mmCIF file of C-alpha atoms in Angstrom:
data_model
loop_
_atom_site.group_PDB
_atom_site.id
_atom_site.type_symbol
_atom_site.label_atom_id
_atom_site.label_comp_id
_atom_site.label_asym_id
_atom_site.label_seq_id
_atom_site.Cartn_x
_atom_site.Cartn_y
_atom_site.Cartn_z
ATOM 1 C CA UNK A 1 12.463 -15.669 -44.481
ATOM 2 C CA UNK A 2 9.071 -15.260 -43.028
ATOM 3 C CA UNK A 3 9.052 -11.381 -41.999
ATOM 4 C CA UNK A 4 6.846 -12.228 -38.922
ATOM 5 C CA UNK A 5 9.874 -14.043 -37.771
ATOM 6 C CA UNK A 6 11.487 -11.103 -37.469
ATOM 7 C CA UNK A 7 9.339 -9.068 -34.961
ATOM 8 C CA UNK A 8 10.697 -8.666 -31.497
ATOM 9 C CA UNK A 9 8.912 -9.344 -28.384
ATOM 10 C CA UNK A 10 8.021 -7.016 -25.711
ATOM 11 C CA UNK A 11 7.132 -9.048 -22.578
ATOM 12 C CA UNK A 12 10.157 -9.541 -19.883
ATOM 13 C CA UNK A 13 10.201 -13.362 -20.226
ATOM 14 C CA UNK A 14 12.956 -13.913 -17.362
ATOM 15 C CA UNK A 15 10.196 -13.314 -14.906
ATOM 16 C CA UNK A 16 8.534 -16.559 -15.866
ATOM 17 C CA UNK A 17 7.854 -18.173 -12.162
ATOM 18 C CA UNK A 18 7.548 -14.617 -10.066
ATOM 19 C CA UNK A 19 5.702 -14.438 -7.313
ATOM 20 C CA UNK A 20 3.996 -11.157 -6.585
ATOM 21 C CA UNK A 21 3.883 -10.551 -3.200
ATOM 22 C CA UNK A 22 0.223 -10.518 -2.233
ATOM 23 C CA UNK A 23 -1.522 -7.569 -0.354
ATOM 24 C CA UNK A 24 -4.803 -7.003 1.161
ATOM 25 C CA UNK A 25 -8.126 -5.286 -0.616
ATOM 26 C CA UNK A 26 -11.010 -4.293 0.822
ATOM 27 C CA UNK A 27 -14.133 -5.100 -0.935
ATOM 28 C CA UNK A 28 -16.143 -2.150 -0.658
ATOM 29 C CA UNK A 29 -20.707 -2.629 -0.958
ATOM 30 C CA UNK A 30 -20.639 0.535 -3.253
ATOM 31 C CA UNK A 31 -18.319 -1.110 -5.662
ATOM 32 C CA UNK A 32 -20.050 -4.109 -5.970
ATOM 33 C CA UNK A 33 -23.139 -2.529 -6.447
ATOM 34 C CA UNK A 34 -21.935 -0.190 -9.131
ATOM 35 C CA UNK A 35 -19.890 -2.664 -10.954
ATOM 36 C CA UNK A 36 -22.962 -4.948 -11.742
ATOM 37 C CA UNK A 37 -25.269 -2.462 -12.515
ATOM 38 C CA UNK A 38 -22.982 -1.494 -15.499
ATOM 39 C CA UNK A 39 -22.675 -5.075 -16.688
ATOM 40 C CA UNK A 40 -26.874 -5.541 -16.535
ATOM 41 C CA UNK A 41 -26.852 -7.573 -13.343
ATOM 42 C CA UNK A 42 -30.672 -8.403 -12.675
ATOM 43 C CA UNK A 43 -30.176 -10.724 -9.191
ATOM 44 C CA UNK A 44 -30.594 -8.593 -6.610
ATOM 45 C CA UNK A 45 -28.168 -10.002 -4.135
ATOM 46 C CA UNK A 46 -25.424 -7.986 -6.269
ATOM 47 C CA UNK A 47 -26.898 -4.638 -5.378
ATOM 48 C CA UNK A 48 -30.074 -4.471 -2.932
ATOM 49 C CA UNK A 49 -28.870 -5.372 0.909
ATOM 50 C CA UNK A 50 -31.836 -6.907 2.426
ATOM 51 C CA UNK A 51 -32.833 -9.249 -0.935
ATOM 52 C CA UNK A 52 -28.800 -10.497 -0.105
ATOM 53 C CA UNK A 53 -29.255 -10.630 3.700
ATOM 54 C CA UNK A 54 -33.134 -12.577 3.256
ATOM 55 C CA UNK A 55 -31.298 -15.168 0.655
ATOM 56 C CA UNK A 56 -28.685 -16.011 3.877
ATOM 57 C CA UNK A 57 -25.870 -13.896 2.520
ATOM 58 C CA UNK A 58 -24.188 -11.180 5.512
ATOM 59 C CA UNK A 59 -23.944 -9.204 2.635
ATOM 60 C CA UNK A 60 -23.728 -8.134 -1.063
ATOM 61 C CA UNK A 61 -22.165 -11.062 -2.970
ATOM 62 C CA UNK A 62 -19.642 -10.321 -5.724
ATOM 63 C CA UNK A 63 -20.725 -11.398 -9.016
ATOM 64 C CA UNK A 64 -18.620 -14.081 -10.740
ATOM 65 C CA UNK A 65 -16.230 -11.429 -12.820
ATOM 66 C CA UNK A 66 -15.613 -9.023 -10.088
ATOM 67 C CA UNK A 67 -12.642 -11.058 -8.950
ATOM 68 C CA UNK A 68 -11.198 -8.185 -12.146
ATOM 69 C CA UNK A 69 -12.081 -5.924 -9.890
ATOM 70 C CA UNK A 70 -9.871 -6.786 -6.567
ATOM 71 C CA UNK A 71 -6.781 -7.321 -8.573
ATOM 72 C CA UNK A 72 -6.661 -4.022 -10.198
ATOM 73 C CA UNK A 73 -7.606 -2.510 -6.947
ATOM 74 C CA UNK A 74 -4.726 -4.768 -5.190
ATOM 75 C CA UNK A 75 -2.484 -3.409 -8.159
ATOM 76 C CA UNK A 76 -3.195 0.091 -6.746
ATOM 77 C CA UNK A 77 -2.223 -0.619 -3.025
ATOM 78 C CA UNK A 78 0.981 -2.105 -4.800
ATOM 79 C CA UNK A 79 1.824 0.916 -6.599
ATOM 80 C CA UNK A 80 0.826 3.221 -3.020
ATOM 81 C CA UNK A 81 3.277 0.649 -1.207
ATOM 82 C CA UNK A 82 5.781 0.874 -4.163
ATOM 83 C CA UNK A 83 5.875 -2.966 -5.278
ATOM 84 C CA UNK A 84 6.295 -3.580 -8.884
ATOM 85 C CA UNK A 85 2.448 -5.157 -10.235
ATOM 86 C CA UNK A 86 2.671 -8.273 -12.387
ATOM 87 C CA UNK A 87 2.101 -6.167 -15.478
ATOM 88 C CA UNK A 88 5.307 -3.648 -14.697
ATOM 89 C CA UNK A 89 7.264 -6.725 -14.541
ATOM 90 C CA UNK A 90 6.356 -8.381 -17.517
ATOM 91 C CA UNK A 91 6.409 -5.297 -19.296
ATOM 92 C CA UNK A 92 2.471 -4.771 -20.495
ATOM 93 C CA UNK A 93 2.404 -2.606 -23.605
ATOM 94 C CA UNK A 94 -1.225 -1.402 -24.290
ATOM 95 C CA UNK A 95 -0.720 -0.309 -27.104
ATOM 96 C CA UNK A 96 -0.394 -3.936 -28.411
ATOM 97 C CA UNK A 97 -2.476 -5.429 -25.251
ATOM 98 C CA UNK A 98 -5.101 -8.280 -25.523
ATOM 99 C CA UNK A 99 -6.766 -10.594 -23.741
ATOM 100 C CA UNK A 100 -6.210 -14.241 -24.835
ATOM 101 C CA UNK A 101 -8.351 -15.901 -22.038
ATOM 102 C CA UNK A 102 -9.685 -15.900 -18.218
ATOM 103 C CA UNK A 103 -10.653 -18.786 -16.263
ATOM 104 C CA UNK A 104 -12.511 -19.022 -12.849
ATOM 105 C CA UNK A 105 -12.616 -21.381 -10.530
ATOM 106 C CA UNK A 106 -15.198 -20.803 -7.797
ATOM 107 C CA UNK A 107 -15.004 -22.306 -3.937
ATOM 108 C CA UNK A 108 -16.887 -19.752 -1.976
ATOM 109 C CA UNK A 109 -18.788 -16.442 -2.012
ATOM 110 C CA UNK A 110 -16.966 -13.104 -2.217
ATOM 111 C CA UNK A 111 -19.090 -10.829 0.189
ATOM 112 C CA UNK A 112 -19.018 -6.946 1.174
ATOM 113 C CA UNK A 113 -17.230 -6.032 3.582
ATOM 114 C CA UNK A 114 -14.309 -8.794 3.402
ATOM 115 C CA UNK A 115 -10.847 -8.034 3.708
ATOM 116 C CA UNK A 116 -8.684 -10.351 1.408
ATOM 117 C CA UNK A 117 -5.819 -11.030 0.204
ATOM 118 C CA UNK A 118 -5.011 -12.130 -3.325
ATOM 119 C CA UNK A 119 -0.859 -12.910 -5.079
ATOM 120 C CA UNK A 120 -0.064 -13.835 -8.321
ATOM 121 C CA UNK A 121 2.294 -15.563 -10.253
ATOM 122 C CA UNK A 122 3.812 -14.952 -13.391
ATOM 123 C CA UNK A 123 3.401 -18.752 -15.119
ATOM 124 C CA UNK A 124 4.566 -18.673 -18.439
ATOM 125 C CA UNK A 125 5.153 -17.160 -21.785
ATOM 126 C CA UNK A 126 4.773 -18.448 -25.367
ATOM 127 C CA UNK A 127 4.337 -17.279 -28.723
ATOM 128 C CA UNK A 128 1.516 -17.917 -31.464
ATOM 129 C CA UNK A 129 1.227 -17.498 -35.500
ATOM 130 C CA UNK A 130 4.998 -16.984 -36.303
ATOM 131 C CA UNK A 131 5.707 -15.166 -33.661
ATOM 132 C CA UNK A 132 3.283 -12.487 -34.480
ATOM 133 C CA UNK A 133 1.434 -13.030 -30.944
ATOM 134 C CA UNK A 134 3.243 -13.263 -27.599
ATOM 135 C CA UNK A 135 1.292 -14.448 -24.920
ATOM 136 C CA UNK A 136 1.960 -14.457 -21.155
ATOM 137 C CA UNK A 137 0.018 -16.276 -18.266
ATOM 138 C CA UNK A 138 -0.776 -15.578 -14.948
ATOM 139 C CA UNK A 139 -2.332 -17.445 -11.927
ATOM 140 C CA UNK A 140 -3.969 -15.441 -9.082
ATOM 141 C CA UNK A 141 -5.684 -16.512 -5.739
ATOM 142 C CA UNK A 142 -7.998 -14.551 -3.547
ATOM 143 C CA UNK A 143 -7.991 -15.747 0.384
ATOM 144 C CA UNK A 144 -9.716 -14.830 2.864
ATOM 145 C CA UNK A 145 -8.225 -14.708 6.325
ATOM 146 C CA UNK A 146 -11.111 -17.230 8.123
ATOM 147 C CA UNK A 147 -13.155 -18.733 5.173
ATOM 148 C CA UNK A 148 -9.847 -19.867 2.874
ATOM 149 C CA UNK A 149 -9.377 -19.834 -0.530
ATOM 150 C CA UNK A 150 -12.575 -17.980 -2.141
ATOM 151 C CA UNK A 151 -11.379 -18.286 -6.073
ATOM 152 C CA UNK A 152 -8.536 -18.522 -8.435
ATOM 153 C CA UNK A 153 -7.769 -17.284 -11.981
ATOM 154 C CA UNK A 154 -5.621 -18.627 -14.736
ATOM 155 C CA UNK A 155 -5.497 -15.286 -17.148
ATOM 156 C CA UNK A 156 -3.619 -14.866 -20.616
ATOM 157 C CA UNK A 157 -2.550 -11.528 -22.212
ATOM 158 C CA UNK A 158 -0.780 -11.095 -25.529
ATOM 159 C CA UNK A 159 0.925 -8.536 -27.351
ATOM 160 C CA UNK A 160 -0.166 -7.936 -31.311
ATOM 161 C CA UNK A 161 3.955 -7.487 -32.049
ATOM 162 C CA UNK A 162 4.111 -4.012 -34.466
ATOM 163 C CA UNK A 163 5.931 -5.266 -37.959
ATOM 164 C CA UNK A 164 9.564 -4.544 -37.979
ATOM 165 C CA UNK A 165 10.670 -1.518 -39.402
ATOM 166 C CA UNK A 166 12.802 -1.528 -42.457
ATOM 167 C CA UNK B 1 -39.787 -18.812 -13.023
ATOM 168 C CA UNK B 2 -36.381 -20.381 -15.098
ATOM 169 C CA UNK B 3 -37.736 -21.607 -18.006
ATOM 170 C CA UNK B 4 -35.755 -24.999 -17.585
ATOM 171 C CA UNK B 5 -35.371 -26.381 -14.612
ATOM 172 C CA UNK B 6 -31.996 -27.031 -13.277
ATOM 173 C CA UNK B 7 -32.261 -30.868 -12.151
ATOM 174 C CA UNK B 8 -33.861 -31.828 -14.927
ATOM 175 C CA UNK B 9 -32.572 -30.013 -17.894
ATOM 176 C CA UNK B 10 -31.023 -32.106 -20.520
ATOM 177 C CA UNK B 11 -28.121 -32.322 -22.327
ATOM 178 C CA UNK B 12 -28.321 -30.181 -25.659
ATOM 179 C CA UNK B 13 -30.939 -27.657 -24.047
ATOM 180 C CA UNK B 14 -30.301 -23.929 -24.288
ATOM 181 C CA UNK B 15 -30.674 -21.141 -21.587
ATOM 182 C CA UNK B 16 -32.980 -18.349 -22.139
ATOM 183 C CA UNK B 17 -30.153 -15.733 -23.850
ATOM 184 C CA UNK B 18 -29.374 -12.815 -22.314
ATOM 185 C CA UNK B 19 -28.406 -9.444 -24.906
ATOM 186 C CA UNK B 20 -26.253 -6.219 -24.422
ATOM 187 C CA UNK B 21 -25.635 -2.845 -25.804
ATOM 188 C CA UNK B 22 -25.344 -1.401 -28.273
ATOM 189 C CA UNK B 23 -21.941 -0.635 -25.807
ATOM 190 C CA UNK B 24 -21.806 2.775 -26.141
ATOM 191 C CA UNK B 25 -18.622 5.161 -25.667
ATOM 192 C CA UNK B 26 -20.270 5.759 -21.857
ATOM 193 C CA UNK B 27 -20.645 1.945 -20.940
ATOM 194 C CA UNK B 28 -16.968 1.606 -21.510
ATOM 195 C CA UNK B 29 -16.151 4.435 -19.591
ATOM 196 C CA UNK B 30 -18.566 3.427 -16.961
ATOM 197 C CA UNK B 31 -16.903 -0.189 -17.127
ATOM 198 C CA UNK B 32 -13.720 1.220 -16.775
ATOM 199 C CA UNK B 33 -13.961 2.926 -13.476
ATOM 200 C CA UNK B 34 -16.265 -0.064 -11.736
ATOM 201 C CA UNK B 35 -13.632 -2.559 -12.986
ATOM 202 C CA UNK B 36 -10.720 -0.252 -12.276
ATOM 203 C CA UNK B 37 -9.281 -1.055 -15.773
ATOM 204 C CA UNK B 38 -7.944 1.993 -16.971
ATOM 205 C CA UNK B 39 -6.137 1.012 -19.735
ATOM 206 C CA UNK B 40 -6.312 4.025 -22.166
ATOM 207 C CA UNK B 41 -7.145 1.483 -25.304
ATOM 208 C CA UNK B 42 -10.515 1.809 -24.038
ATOM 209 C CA UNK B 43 -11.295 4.683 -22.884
ATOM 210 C CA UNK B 44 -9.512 7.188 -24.936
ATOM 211 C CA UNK B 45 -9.269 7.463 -28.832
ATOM 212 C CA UNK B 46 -5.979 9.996 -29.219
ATOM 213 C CA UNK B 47 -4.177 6.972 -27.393
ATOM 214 C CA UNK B 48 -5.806 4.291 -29.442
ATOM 215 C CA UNK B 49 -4.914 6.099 -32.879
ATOM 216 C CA UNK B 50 -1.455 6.820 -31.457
ATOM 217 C CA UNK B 51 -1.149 3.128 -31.110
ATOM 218 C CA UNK B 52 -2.490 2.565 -34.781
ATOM 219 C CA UNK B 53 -5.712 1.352 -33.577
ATOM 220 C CA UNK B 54 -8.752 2.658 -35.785
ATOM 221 C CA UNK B 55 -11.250 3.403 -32.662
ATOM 222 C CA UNK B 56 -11.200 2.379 -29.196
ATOM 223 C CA UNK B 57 -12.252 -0.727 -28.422
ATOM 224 C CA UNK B 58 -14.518 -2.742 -25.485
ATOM 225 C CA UNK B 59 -13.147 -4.179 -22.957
ATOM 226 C CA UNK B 60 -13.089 -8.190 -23.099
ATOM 227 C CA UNK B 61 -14.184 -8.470 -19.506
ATOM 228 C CA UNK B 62 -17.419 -6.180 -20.270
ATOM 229 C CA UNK B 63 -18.356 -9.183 -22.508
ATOM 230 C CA UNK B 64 -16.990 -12.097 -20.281
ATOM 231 C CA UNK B 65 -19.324 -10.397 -17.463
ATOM 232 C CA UNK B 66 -22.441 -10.106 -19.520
ATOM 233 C CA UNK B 67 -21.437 -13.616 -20.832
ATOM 234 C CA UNK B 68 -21.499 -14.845 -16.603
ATOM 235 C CA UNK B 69 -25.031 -13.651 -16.377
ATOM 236 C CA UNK B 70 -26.590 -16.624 -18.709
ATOM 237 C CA UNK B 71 -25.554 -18.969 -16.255
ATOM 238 C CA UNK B 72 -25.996 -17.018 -13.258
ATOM 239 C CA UNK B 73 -29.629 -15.729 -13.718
ATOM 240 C CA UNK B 74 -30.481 -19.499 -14.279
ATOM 241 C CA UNK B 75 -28.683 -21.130 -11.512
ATOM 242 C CA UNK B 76 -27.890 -18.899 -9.184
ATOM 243 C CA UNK B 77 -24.536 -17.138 -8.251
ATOM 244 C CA UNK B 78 -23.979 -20.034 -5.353
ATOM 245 C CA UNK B 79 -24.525 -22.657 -7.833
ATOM 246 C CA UNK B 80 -21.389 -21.395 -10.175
ATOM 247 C CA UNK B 81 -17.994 -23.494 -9.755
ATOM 248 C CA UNK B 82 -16.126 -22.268 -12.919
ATOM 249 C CA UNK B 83 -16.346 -19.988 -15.460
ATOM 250 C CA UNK B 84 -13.947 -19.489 -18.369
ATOM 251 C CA UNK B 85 -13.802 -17.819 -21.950
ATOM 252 C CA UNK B 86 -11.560 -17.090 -24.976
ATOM 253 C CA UNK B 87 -11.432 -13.793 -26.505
ATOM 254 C CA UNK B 88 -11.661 -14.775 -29.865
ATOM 255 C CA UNK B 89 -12.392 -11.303 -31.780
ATOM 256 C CA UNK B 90 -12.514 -7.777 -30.639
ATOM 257 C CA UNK B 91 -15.692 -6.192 -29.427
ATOM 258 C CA UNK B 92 -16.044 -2.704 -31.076
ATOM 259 C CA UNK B 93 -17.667 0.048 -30.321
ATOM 260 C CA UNK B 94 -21.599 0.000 -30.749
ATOM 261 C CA UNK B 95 -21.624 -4.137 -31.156
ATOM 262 C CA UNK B 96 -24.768 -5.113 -29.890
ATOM 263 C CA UNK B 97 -23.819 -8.518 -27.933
ATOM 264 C CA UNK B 98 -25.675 -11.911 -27.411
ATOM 265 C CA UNK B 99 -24.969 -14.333 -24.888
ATOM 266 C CA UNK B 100 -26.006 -17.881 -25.030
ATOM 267 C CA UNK B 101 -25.347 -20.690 -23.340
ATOM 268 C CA UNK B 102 -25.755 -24.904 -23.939
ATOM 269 C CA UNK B 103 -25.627 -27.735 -21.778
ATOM 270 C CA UNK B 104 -23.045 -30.104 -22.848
ATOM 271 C CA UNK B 105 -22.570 -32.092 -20.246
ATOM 272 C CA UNK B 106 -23.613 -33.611 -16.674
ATOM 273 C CA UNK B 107 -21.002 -34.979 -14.173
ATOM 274 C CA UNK B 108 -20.300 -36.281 -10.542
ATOM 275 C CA UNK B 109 -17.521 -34.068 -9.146
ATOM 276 C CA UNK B 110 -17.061 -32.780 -5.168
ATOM 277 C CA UNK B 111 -19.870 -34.827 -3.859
ATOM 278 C CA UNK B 112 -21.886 -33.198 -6.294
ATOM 279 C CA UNK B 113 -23.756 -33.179 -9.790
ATOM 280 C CA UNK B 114 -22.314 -30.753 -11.643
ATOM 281 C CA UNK B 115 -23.294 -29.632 -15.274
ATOM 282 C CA UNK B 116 -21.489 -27.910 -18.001
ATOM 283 C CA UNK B 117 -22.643 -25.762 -20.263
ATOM 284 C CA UNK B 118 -20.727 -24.371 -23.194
ATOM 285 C CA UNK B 119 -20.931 -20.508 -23.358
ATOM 286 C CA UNK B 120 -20.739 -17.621 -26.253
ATOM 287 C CA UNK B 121 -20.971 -14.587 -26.633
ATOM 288 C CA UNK B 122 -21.324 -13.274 -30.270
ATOM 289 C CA UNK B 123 -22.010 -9.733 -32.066
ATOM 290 C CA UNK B 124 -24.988 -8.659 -34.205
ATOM 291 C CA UNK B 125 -22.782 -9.692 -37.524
ATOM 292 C CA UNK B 126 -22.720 -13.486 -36.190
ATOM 293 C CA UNK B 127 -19.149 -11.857 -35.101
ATOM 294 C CA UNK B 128 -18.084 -14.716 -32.548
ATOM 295 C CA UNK B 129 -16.781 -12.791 -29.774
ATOM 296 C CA UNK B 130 -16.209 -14.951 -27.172
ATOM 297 C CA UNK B 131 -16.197 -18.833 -26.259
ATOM 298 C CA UNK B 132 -15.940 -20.967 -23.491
ATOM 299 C CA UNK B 133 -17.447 -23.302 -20.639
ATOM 300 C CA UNK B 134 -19.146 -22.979 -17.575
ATOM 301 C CA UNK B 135 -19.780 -25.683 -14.548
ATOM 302 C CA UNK B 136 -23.068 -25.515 -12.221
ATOM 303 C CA UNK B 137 -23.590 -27.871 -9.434
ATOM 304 C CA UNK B 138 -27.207 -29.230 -8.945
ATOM 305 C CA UNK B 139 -28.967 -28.495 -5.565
#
């Protein structure tokens, strides 16, 4: 028998199809600004006010990763307001956490200053190489109240499953 | 100046590349509190060698963020209408990264010309790090 048939998954997978109920973040200018000076950002519309406001924007426009950003701060309103995140239900283990892959797909500027609102939904789970590899999926949406839907995510994890022990 | 220009750039040509690191120890720590990833794998090596791991390691988004910027400093944030990547191997500790970026193909989609590029990020080994596709439109 193939032993990596043996290891046992860690992921909840009866919470394929769950909704998360979606709550509101606030997308702070300071945040913005600091998160793309650490990843090297050199347009200035991420960070200096009036080289955002003289390009037409009202404000500081999120660079295209930050979308990270609002769900982990949207996972910390859940936790203040008590609602289980996506990873609690599914049952994230870092100690065995990857990142398989992330997707964008882009329909309008994220700005300073906007309150929005962003849910997710647990889509599926599957594994890879023998079992060895567990992966789960996730879509996401951020809206904003007047302008719509601003992006949305398709996200993998996986788990790296520990080998059995004899 | 770009050095290619965006409505005329052909199918096969290559975006100046954009390099990163070597990601220290700091720039992950820094990463994780603007990104609001805390998870420990990261950040802190007693948890990492609890879980068997060797060091910590970067996070993948550092590199998928870095890897955004090839495309972005050429065609502009507005011009972006998807962005997606694989995490093929794990960034470590001191890798210093290099992003590049090829246009693969040019489309009508929207009411628009759109462009894709193909995107990757690799290490100074050759290491590929990650992969993946991007779509511009054209102004």
């Amino acid at each position: 028998m193939d032993a990596t048939t043996a290891r046992k998954g860690i992921f909840d997978r009866s919470t394929k199809g769950t909704q998360i109920e979606p709550v509101k973040v606030l997308v702070e200018r300071g945040r913005i600004r600091f998160f793309s000076q650490v990843l090297g950002q050199t347009d200035p519309i991420h960070f200096d006010l009036d080289a955002a406001r003289a390009a037409g924007h009202p404000d500081l426009v999120a660079p295209p990763s930050f979308f990270m950003v609002i769900e982990a701060a949207a996972n910390e309103e859940r936790k203040r307001l008590g609602i289980t995140t996506a990873q609690e239900l599914v049952r994230v283990d870092y100690r065995y956490l990857l990142h398989g892959e992330e997707r964008y797909f882009y329909e309008a500027p994220i700005y300073a200053g906007d309150e929005v609102e962003i849910g997710i939904v647990i889509t599926d789970f599957y594994d890879k190489k023998g079992g060895a590899m567990e992966f789960v999926t996730f879509e996401s949406r951020i809206v904003h109240p007047e302008r719509g839907l601003l992006v949305r995510s398709q996200r993998s994890l996986l788990h790296r499953l520990p080998e059995p022990r004899s | 100046m770009n050095a290619i220009d965006l409505n005329t750039a052909d199918i096969g040509s290559s975006l100046p590349e954009v390099t990163f690191g070597p990601i220290s120890r700091a720039t992950l720590a820094l990463y994780a509190g603007a990104s609001g990833d805390h998870n420990p794998a990261h950040i802190d090596i007693d948890f990492a060698r609890n879980a068997g791991l060797p060091d910590v390691f970067a996070h993948g988004m550092l590199s998928f963020g870095v890897l955004t910027r090839v495309v972005t400093q050429w065609a502009g944030v507005a011009a972006l209408r998807e962005f997606g990547a694989r995490f093929v191997s794990i960034t470590q500790v001191h890798d210093k990264i290099s992003c590049k970026a090829t246009i693969i193909e040019r489309f009508e989609a929207g009411g628009e010309t759109r462009l894709r590029l193909a995107v990757v990020a690799t290490a100074q080994d050759g290491r590929e790090t990650l992969n993946g596709d991007a779509v511009v439109a054209l102004a």
